Coordinates of N, CA and C in Angstrom, one line a residue:
X1 N 0.7 -1.2 0.1 CA 0.0 0.0 0.3 C 1.0 1.1 0.2
X2 N 2.0 1.2 0.8 CA 2.8 2.4 0.7 C 3.2 2.4 -0.5
X3 N 3.8 1.5 -1.2 CA 4.5 1.8 -2.5 C 3.4 2.6 -3.7
X4 N 2.3 2.0 -3.5 CA 1.4 2.6 -4.4 C 1.1 4.0 -4.0
X5 N 1.1 4.2 -2.7 CA 0.8 5.7 -2.2 C 2.1 6.6 -3.0
X6 N 3.3 5.8 -2.8 CA 4.4 6.5 -3.6 C 4.2 6.8 -5.0
X7 N 3.9 6.1 -5.5 CA 4.0 6.1 -7.0 C 2.4 6.7 -7.9
X8 N 1.8 6.8 -6.8 CA 0.6 7.3 -7.5 C 0.4 8.7 -8.0
X9 N 1.1 9.4 -7.3 CA 1.0 10.9 -7.8 C 2.0 11.2 -9.4
X10 N 2.9 10.0 -9.4 CA 3.6 10.7 -10.6 C 2.9 10.2 -11.8
X11 N 3.2 11.1 -12.7 CA 2.6 11.3 -14.0 C 3.6 10.5 -14.9
X12 N 3.3 9.2 -15.3 CA 4.1 8.3 -16.4 C 3.2 8.1 -17.6
X13 N 3.8 7.8 -18.6 CA 3.5 8.0 -19.9 C 4.4 6.5 -20.5
X14 N 4.5 6.6 -21.7 CA 5.3 5.3 -22.2 C 6.9 5.5 -22.6
X15 N 7.0 7.2 -22.3 CA 8.3 7.5 -22.0 C 8.3 8.8 -21.0
X16 N 9.5 9.4 -20.6 CA 9.7 10.4 -20.0 C 10.1 10.6 -18.4
X17 N 10.2 11.4 -17.9 CA 11.0 11.2 -16.3 C 10.1 10.6 -15.3
X18 N 8.7 10.3 -15.6 CA 7.5 9.8 -14.7 C 8.1 8.5 -14.5
X19 N 8.5 7.6 -15.7 CA 8.6 6.3 -16.0 C 10.1 6.3 -15.3
X20 N 11.2 7.2 -15.3 CA 12.5 6.6 -14.8 C 12.4 7.1 -13.3
X21 N 11.0 7.9 -12.8 CA 11.2 8.1 -11.5 C 10.2 7.1 -10.8
X22 N 9.7 6.7 -11.7 CA 9.0 5.2 -11.1 C 9.9 4.0 -10.7
X23 N 10.7 4.1 -12.0 CA 11.8 2.7 -11.9 C 12.9 3.0 -11.0
X24 N 13.2 4.2 -10.7 CA 14.3 4.8 -9.3 C 13.7 3.9 -8.1
X25 N 12.3 4.3 -8.2 CA 11.5 3.8 -6.6 C 11.5 2.4 -6.5
X26 N 11.3 1.6 -7.5 CA 11.0 0.3 -7.8 C 12.4 -0.4 -7.1
X27 N 13.9 0.2 -7.8 CA 14.9 -0.1 -7.5 C 15.3 -0.2 -5.9
X28 N 14.4 0.7 -5.2 CA 14.8 0.8 -3.7 C 14.3 -0.5 -3.1
X29 N 13.3 -1.3 -4.1 CA 13.0 -2.6 -3.3 C 13.6 -3.8 -4.0
X30 N 13.9 -3.5 -5.0 CA 14.4 -4.9 -5.9 C 15.6 -4.2 -6.8
X31 N 16.7 -5.1 -7.0 CA 17.8 -4.9 -7.8 C 17.5 -5.1 -9.2
X32 N 16.7 -4.2 -9.9 CA 16.5 -4.2 -11.3 C 17.7 -3.7 -11.9
X33 N 17.6 -4.0 -12.9 CA 18.4 -3.4 -14.1 C 17.7 -2.5 -15.3
X34 N 18.2 -1.5 -15.4 CA 17.7 -0.2 -16.3 C 18.2 0.2 -17.2
X35 N 17.0 0.5 -18.4 CA 18.0 0.1 -19.8 C 17.3 1.5 -20.4
X36 N 17.8 1.9 -21.3 CA 17.3 3.2 -22.2 C 17.5 2.9 -24.0
X37 N 16.0 3.2 -24.4 CA 16.3 2.8 -25.8 C 15.9 4.1 -26.3
X38 N 16.6 4.6 -27.4 CA 16.4 6.0 -27.6 C 15.4 5.8 -29.0
X39 N 15.0 7.4 -28.9 CA 13.6 7.5 -29.7 C 14.0 7.0 -31.2
X40 N 13.1 6.7 -32.1 CA 13.4 6.5 -33.3 C 13.6 5.1 -33.4
X41 N 14.5 4.4 -33.0 CA 14.9 3.0 -32.9 C 13.5 2.1 -33.1
X42 N 14.1 1.2 -34.5 CA 13.3 0.0 -34.6 C 13.2 -1.0 -33.9
X43 N 12.0 -1.4 -33.4 CA 11.9 -2.7 -32.6 C 10.7 -3.4 -33.2
X44 N 11.3 -4.5 -33.9 CA 10.1 -5.5 -34.4 C 9.4 -4.5 -35.7
X45 N 7.9 -4.5 -35.0 CA 7.1 -3.7 -35.8 C 6.8 -2.2 -35.2
X46 N 7.7 -1.9 -34.3 CA 7.6 -0.6 -33.8 C 8.5 0.4 -33.5
X47 N 8.2 1.5 -33.5 CA 9.4 2.4 -33.5 C 9.2 3.7 -32.2
X48 N 10.1 3.5 -31.5 CA 10.3 4.2 -30.0 C 10.1 5.7 -30.5
X49 N 9.1 6.1 -29.5 CA 8.2 7.2 -30.0 C 9.3 8.3 -29.2
X50 N 9.2 9.6 -29.6 CA 9.8 10.8 -28.8 C 9.4 10.9 -27.6
X51 N 10.2 11.5 -26.8 CA 10.2 11.5 -25.3 C 9.3 12.8 -24.7
X52 N 8.1 12.4 -23.8 CA 7.4 13.1 -23.5 C 7.4 13.3 -21.9
X53 N 7.2 14.7 -21.9 CA 7.4 15.2 -20.3 C 6.6 16.5 -20.0
X54 N 6.2 16.3 -18.9 CA 4.9 17.4 -18.6 C 5.0 18.0 -17.1
X55 N 5.0 19.5 -17.1 CA 5.3 20.2 -16.0 C 4.0 20.6 -15.1
X56 N 3.3 21.3 -16.3 CA 1.8 21.7 -15.8 C 1.0 21.8 -16.9
X57 N -0.6 21.8 -16.6 CA -1.6 22.2 -17.7 C -2.4 22.3 -16.7
X58 N -3.7 23.2 -17.7 CA -4.7 23.9 -16.6 C -5.4 24.4 -18.0
X59 N -6.9 24.6 -17.7 CA -8.0 25.5 -18.1 C -8.5 26.6 -17.6
X60 N -8.4 28.0 -17.8 CA -9.0 29.0 -17.0 C -10.5 29.2 -17.8
X61 N -11.5 29.2 -16.9 CA -13.0 29.5 -17.5 C -12.7 31.1 -17.9
X62 N -13.9 31.4 -18.4 CA -13.9 33.2 -18.7 C -13.7 34.0 -17.5
X63 N -14.2 33.6 -16.4 CA -14.1 34.4 -15.3 C -12.4 34.2 -14.4
X64 N -11.5 33.5 -15.0 CA -10.3 33.1 -14.9 C -10.1 32.3 -13.7
X65 N -11.4 31.3 -13.7 CA -11.0 30.3 -12.3 C -10.2 29.2 -13.0
X66 N -9.2 28.4 -12.4 CA -9.0 27.1 -12.9 C -9.7 26.2 -12.7
X67 N -10.6 25.8 -13.8 CA -11.2 24.5 -13.7 C -10.9 23.2 -14.0
X68 N -9.8 23.2 -14.8 CA -8.7 21.6 -14.8 C -7.7 21.9 -14.5
X69 N -7.0 21.3 -13.4 CA -5.8 21.3 -13.1 C -4.9 19.9 -13.1
X70 N -3.8 20.3 -13.9 CA -3.0 18.7 -14.1 C -2.6 18.6 -12.4
X71 N -2.2 19.5 -11.4 CA -1.6 19.5 -10.7 C -2.6 18.7 -9.3
X72 N -3.9 18.9 -9.6 CA -4.6 18.0 -8.7 C -5.3 16.7 -9.4
X73 N -5.2 16.7 -10.8 CA -5.4 15.0 -11.2 C -4.4 15.2 -12.4
X74 N -3.5 14.3 -12.6 CA -2.4 14.0 -13.9 C -3.3 13.2 -15.0
X75 N -4.5 12.8 -14.4 CA -5.4 12.4 -15.5 C -6.3 13.5 -16.4
X76 N -6.4 14.5 -15.9 CA -6.8 15.8 -16.6 C -6.1 16.1 -17.9
X77 N -4.9 15.8 -18.1 CA -4.2 16.0 -19.6 C -4.3 14.9 -20.1
X78 N -4.5 14.8 -21.3 CA -4.3 13.8 -22.6 C -2.9 13.3 -22.5
X79 N -2.8 12.0 -22.3 CA -1.1 11.9 -22.1 C -0.5 12.0 -23.8
X80 N 0.6 12.7 -23.5 CA 1.2 12.8 -24.9 C 0.7 14.2 -25.7
X81 N 0.1 14.8 -24.9 CA -0.4 16.4 -25.4 C 0.8 17.2 -25.9
X82 N 0.9 17.7 -26.9 CA 1.8 18.8 -27.4 C 1.7 20.1 -26.3
X83 N 2.8 21.1 -26.2 CA 2.7 22.0 -25.6 C 1.7 23.2 -26.5
X84 N 0.7 23.8 -25.2 CA 0.1 24.9 -26.2 C -0.1 25.9 -25.1
X85 N -0.6 27.4 -25.7 CA -1.1 28.2 -24.9 C -1.6 29.4 -25.3
X86 N -3.1 29.5 -25.4 CA -4.1 29.9 -26.0 C -5.3 30.1 -25.3
X87 N -6.1 31.1 -26.1 CA -7.6 31.7 -25.6 C -8.5 31.0 -26.8
X88 N -9.3 30.4 -26.3 CA -10.1 29.8 -27.2 C -11.6 29.5 -26.6
X89 N -12.7 29.6 -27.8 CA -14.3 29.9 -27.4 C -14.4 28.3 -26.8
X90 N -15.3 28.3 -26.1 CA -15.6 27.4 -25.6 C -16.4 25.9 -26.3
X91 N -16.6 26.5 -27.7 CA -17.1 25.5 -28.8 C -16.0 25.0 -29.3
X92 N -14.6 25.7 -29.6 CA -13.5 25.1 -30.0 C -12.8 24.1 -29.1
X93 N -12.6 24.8 -27.7 CA -12.4 23.8 -26.5 C -13.2 22.4 -26.4
X94 N -14.2 22.3 -26.5 CA -15.2 21.0 -26.4 C -14.4 19.8 -27.5
X95 N -14.1 20.5 -28.7 CA -13.5 19.4 -29.4 C -12.4 18.9 -28.7
X96 N -11.4 19.2 -27.7 CA -10.6 18.8 -27.0 C -10.8 18.5 -25.9
X97 N -11.9 18.2 -25.6 CA -12.4 17.7 -24.1 C -12.9 16.1 -24.2
X98 N -12.8 15.6 -23.2 CA -12.9 13.8 -23.2 C -13.8 13.7 -21.9
X99 N -14.8 13.1 -21.9 CA -15.5 12.8 -20.7 C -15.9 11.3 -21.0
X100 N -16.7 10.7 -20.0 CA -17.5 9.5 -19.6 C -18.8 9.5 -19.4
X101 N -19.8 9.7 -20.5 CA -20.9 10.1 -20.2 C -21.6 9.0 -19.2
X102 N -21.3 8.0 -19.3 CA -21.9 6.7 -18.8 C -21.1 6.4 -17.4
X103 N -20.1 7.2 -17.3 CA -19.7 7.4 -15.5 C -19.4 9.0 -15.6
X104 N -20.4 9.5 -15.1 CA -20.7 10.9 -15.6 C -19.4 11.8 -14.4
X105 N -19.3 11.1 -13.3 CA -18.2 11.8 -12.1 C -16.5 11.3 -12.3
X106 N -16.3 10.7 -13.5 CA -15.0 10.2 -13.5 C -14.6 10.8 -14.1
X107 N -12.7 11.1 -14.2 CA -12.0 11.6 -15.0 C -11.6 10.2 -16.0
X108 N -11.7 10.3 -17.2 CA -11.0 9.2 -18.0 C -9.9 9.0 -18.3
X109 N -9.0 8.4 -18.9 CA -7.9 8.5 -19.0 C -7.4 8.3 -20.6
X110 N -7.2 9.1 -21.1 CA -6.7 9.1 -22.9 C -5.3 9.7 -23.2
X111 N -4.9 9.0 -24.3 CA -3.6 9.0 -24.7 C -3.9 9.7 -26.5
X112 N -2.6 10.4 -26.8 CA -2.4 10.9 -28.2 C -1.0 10.3 -28.6
X113 N -0.7 9.2 -28.3 CA 0.7 8.9 -28.5 C 1.3 8.8 -29.9
X114 N 0.4 8.8 -30.9 CA 0.9 8.7 -32.2 C 0.6 10.0 -33.1
X115 N -0.2 10.8 -32.7 CA -0.6 11.6 -33.3 C -0.5 13.2 -32.3
X116 N 0.2 14.2 -33.1 CA 0.5 15.4 -32.3 C -0.2 16.2 -32.1
X117 N -1.1 15.9 -30.9 CA -2.3 16.6 -30.5 C -2.5 17.2 -29.4
X118 N -3.5 17.7 -28.6 CA -3.8 18.0 -27.3 C -5.1 17.9 -26.8
X119 N -5.3 17.7 -25.3 CA -6.4 17.3 -24.9 C -6.8 17.4 -23.5
X120 N -8.0 17.5 -23.3 CA -8.1 17.7 -21.5 C -9.0 16.4 -21.1
X121 N -8.9 16.0 -20.3 CA -10.3 14.9 -19.6 C -10.8 15.4 -18.3
X122 N -12.0 15.3 -18.3 CA -13.1 16.0 -17.2 C -14.3 15.1 -17.1
X123 N -14.7 15.1 -16.2 CA -16.0 14.6 -15.7 C -17.0 14.9 -16.5
X124 N -17.9 14.0 -16.8 CA -19.2 14.6 -17.7 C -19.9 15.3 -16.9
X125 N -19.7 15.3 -15.5 CA -20.7 16.2 -14.8 C -20.2 18.0 -14.9
X126 N -18.9 17.9 -14.9 CA -18.2 19.0 -15.4 C -18.4 19.6 -16.5
X127 N -18.3 18.8 -17.5 CA -18.7 19.1 -19.0 C -19.8 19.8 -19.3
X128 N -20.8 19.4 -18.5 CA -22.1 19.8 -18.8 C -22.3 21.3 -18.2
X129 N -21.6 21.7 -17.2 CA -21.5 22.9 -16.3 C -21.1 24.0 -17.0
X130 N -20.1 23.7 -18.1 CA -19.2 24.7 -18.8 C -19.9 25.8 -19.4
X131 N -19.4 27.2 -19.4 CA -20.6 28.2 -19.8 C -19.8 28.8 -21.1
X132 N -20.6 29.6 -21.8 CA -20.0 30.1 -23.0 C -18.8 31.2 -22.8
X133 N -18.1 31.4 -23.6 CA -17.1 32.5 -23.5 C -15.6 31.7 -23.7
X134 N -14.3 33.1 -23.4 CA -13.4 32.6 -24.1 C -12.7 31.8 -22.7
X135 N -12.0 30.8 -23.1 CA -11.6 29.7 -22.3 C -9.7 30.0 -22.6
X136 N -8.7 30.1 -21.2 CA -7.3 30.2 -21.4 C -6.6 28.7 -21.5
X137 N -6.0 28.2 -22.3 CA -5.9 26.8 -22.2 C -4.0 26.4 -22.2
X138 N -3.6 25.9 -21.1 CA -2.1 25.8 -21.1 C -1.7 24.6 -21.0
X139 N -0.8 24.1 -21.7 CA 0.0 22.7 -21.3 C 1.4 23.0 -21.9
X140 N 2.0 23.0 -20.4 CA 3.5 23.3 -20.6 C 4.3 21.9 -20.6
X141 N 4.4 21.2 -21.9 CA 4.9 20.2 -21.9 C 6.0 20.0 -23.0
X142 N 7.0 19.0 -23.4 CA 7.8 18.8 -24.2 C 7.8 17.4 -25.0
X143 N 7.8 17.3 -26.1 CA 7.8 16.1 -26.9 C 9.1 16.1 -28.0
X144 N 10.2 15.8 -27.8 CA 11.5 15.6 -28.4 C 12.0 14.1 -28.3
X145 N 13.1 14.3 -28.8 CA 13.8 13.1 -28.9 C 14.2 12.8 -27.8
X146 N 14.4 11.5 -27.2 CA 14.7 11.1 -26.1 C 14.8 9.6 -25.7
X147 N 14.5 9.3 -24.8 CA 14.3 7.6 -24.4 C 13.2 6.7 -23.9
X148 N 13.3 5.7 -24.3 CA 12.0 4.9 -23.5 C 12.8 4.1 -22.5
X149 N 12.5 3.9 -21.5 CA 13.3 3.5 -20.0 C 12.2 2.1 -19.7
X150 N 13.2 0.8 -19.8 CA 12.6 -0.5 -19.1 C 13.4 -1.1 -18.4
X151 N 13.1 -2.1 -17.4 CA 13.9 -2.5 -16.4 C 13.6 -3.9 -16.2
X152 N 14.7 -4.6 -15.6 CA 14.3 -5.9 -15.4 C 15.0 -6.7 -14.9
X153 N 14.6 -7.5 -13.9 CA 15.0 -8.3 -12.9 C 15.3 -9.9 -13.2
X154 N 16.5 -10.4 -13.2 CA 16.7 -11.9 -13.5 C 16.8 -12.7 -11.9
X155 N 15.9 -13.7 -11.9 CA 16.2 -15.0 -10.9 C 16.5 -16.0 -11.2
X156 N 17.5 -16.2 -11.1 CA 18.0 -17.7 -11.4 C 17.4 -19.0 -10.9
X157 N 17.0 -19.6 -11.7 CA 16.2 -21.1 -10.7 C 17.3 -22.1 -10.9
X158 N 16.5 -23.3 -10.6 CA 17.4 -24.6 -10.4 C 17.1 -25.0 -11.9
X159 N 16.3 -24.8 -12.8 CA 16.2 -25.2 -14.3 C 16.5 -24.1 -15.3
X160 N 16.7 -24.7 -16.6 CA 17.3 -23.7 -17.4 C 15.8 -22.9 -17.7
X161 N 14.8 -23.7 -17.7 CA 13.2 -23.0 -18.4 C 13.3 -21.6 -18.0
X162 N 12.7 -20.8 -18.6 CA 12.4 -19.4 -18.0 C 10.8 -19.1 -18.2
X163 N 10.7 -18.5 -16.9 CA 9.0 -18.1 -16.8 C 9.4 -16.3 -16.6
X164 N 8.5 -15.4 -17.7 CA 8.3 -14.4 -17.9 C 7.2 -13.5 -16.9
X165 N 7.5 -12.9 -16.1 CA 6.4 -11.9 -15.3 C 6.7 -10.6 -15.6
X166 N 5.6 -10.1 -16.2 CA 6.0 -8.7 -16.7 C 4.6 -7.6 -16.4
X167 N 5.1 -6.2 -16.3 CA 4.0 -5.4 -16.0 C 4.4 -3.8 -16.7
X168 N 3.7 -3.2 -16.5 CA 4.0 -1.7 -17.4 C 3.9 -0.7 -16.6
X169 N 4.7 0.3 -16.9 CA 4.7 1.5 -16.1 C 4.6 2.5 -16.6
X170 N 3.4 2.4 -17.5 CA 3.2 3.9 -18.3 C 2.0 4.5 -18.4
X171 N 1.1 3.9 -17.1 CA -0.4 4.5 -16.9 C -0.1 5.8 -15.7
X172 N -0.7 6.9 -15.8 CA -0.6 7.8 -14.4 C -1.6 7.5 -13.4
X173 N -1.7 7.1 -12.2 CA -2.9 7.3 -11.3 C -3.6 6.6 -11.3
X174 N -3.4 5.3 -11.9 CA -4.6 4.2 -12.0 C -4.3 3.0 -11.1
X175 N -4.8 3.2 -9.8 CA -4.8 1.5 -9.3 C -4.8 0.2 -9.9
X176 N -6.1 0.1 -10.3 CA -6.5 -1.0 -10.6 C -6.1 -1.1 -12.1
X177 N -5.5 -0.7 -12.9 CA -4.7 -0.9 -14.2 C -3.5 -1.0 -13.8
X178 N -2.8 0.1 -13.6 CA -1.2 0.0 -13.6 C -0.4 -0.3 -11.8
X179 N -0.7 0.4 -11.6 CA 0.1 0.2 -10.2 C 0.0 -0.9 -9.2
X180 N -1.1 -1.5 -9.4 CA -1.3 -3.0 -8.7 C -0.5 -4.1 -9.5
X181 N -0.3 -3.9 -10.6 CA 1.0 -4.7 -11.7 C 2.3 -4.3 -10.8
X182 N 2.5 -3.0 -10.7 CA 3.7 -2.6 -10.6 C 4.4 -3.4 -9.0
X183 N 3.2 -2.8 -8.4 CA 3.4 -3.2 -6.7 C 3.5 -4.6 -6.6
X184 N 2.4 -5.5 -7.2 CA 2.2 -7.1 -7.1 C 4.0 -7.3 -7.5
X185 N 4.0 -7.0 -8.7 CA 5.5 -7.7 -9.2 C 6.6 -7.3 -8.6
X186 N 6.8 -5.9 -7.9 CA 7.9 -5.3 -7.0 C 7.7 -6.6 -5.6

């Protein structure tokens, strides 16, 4: 439980400092070996993407109230969003907002890994309350050549056969999806 508490606030994606920070924390518990693969490298049918890092993201309503705040929930920003800083009308902003009408109080998790785009995730309850006007939209992020980080731990057994147990460290703040696997495997 304490490990989940420590890892929960970290904004992770398929690349970036959040993944590195997560692996450093895991290394406090298990002697893992960490590897970095550069952006652009082809691995089978996949190419390692650019590295994404984010510092902040928010939306101000027409009255300058912060209504969406990455600092309160890193799920609020679409993972891999490009940097932006603009003022736009609600009609235009809605094209970049994602919610779950069937789960109206929940913030969804969305990504834009392979398309340079941006967006925010909000509860559907909050989406329905937005008023017309001009909104300030800020995403302070970077998307540039870097690395994909992964780690492994090898435990030699009595037989030559191998058993692979795996988890991924690419989703932010989702205990039942990502963190439970990380903590169980650690």
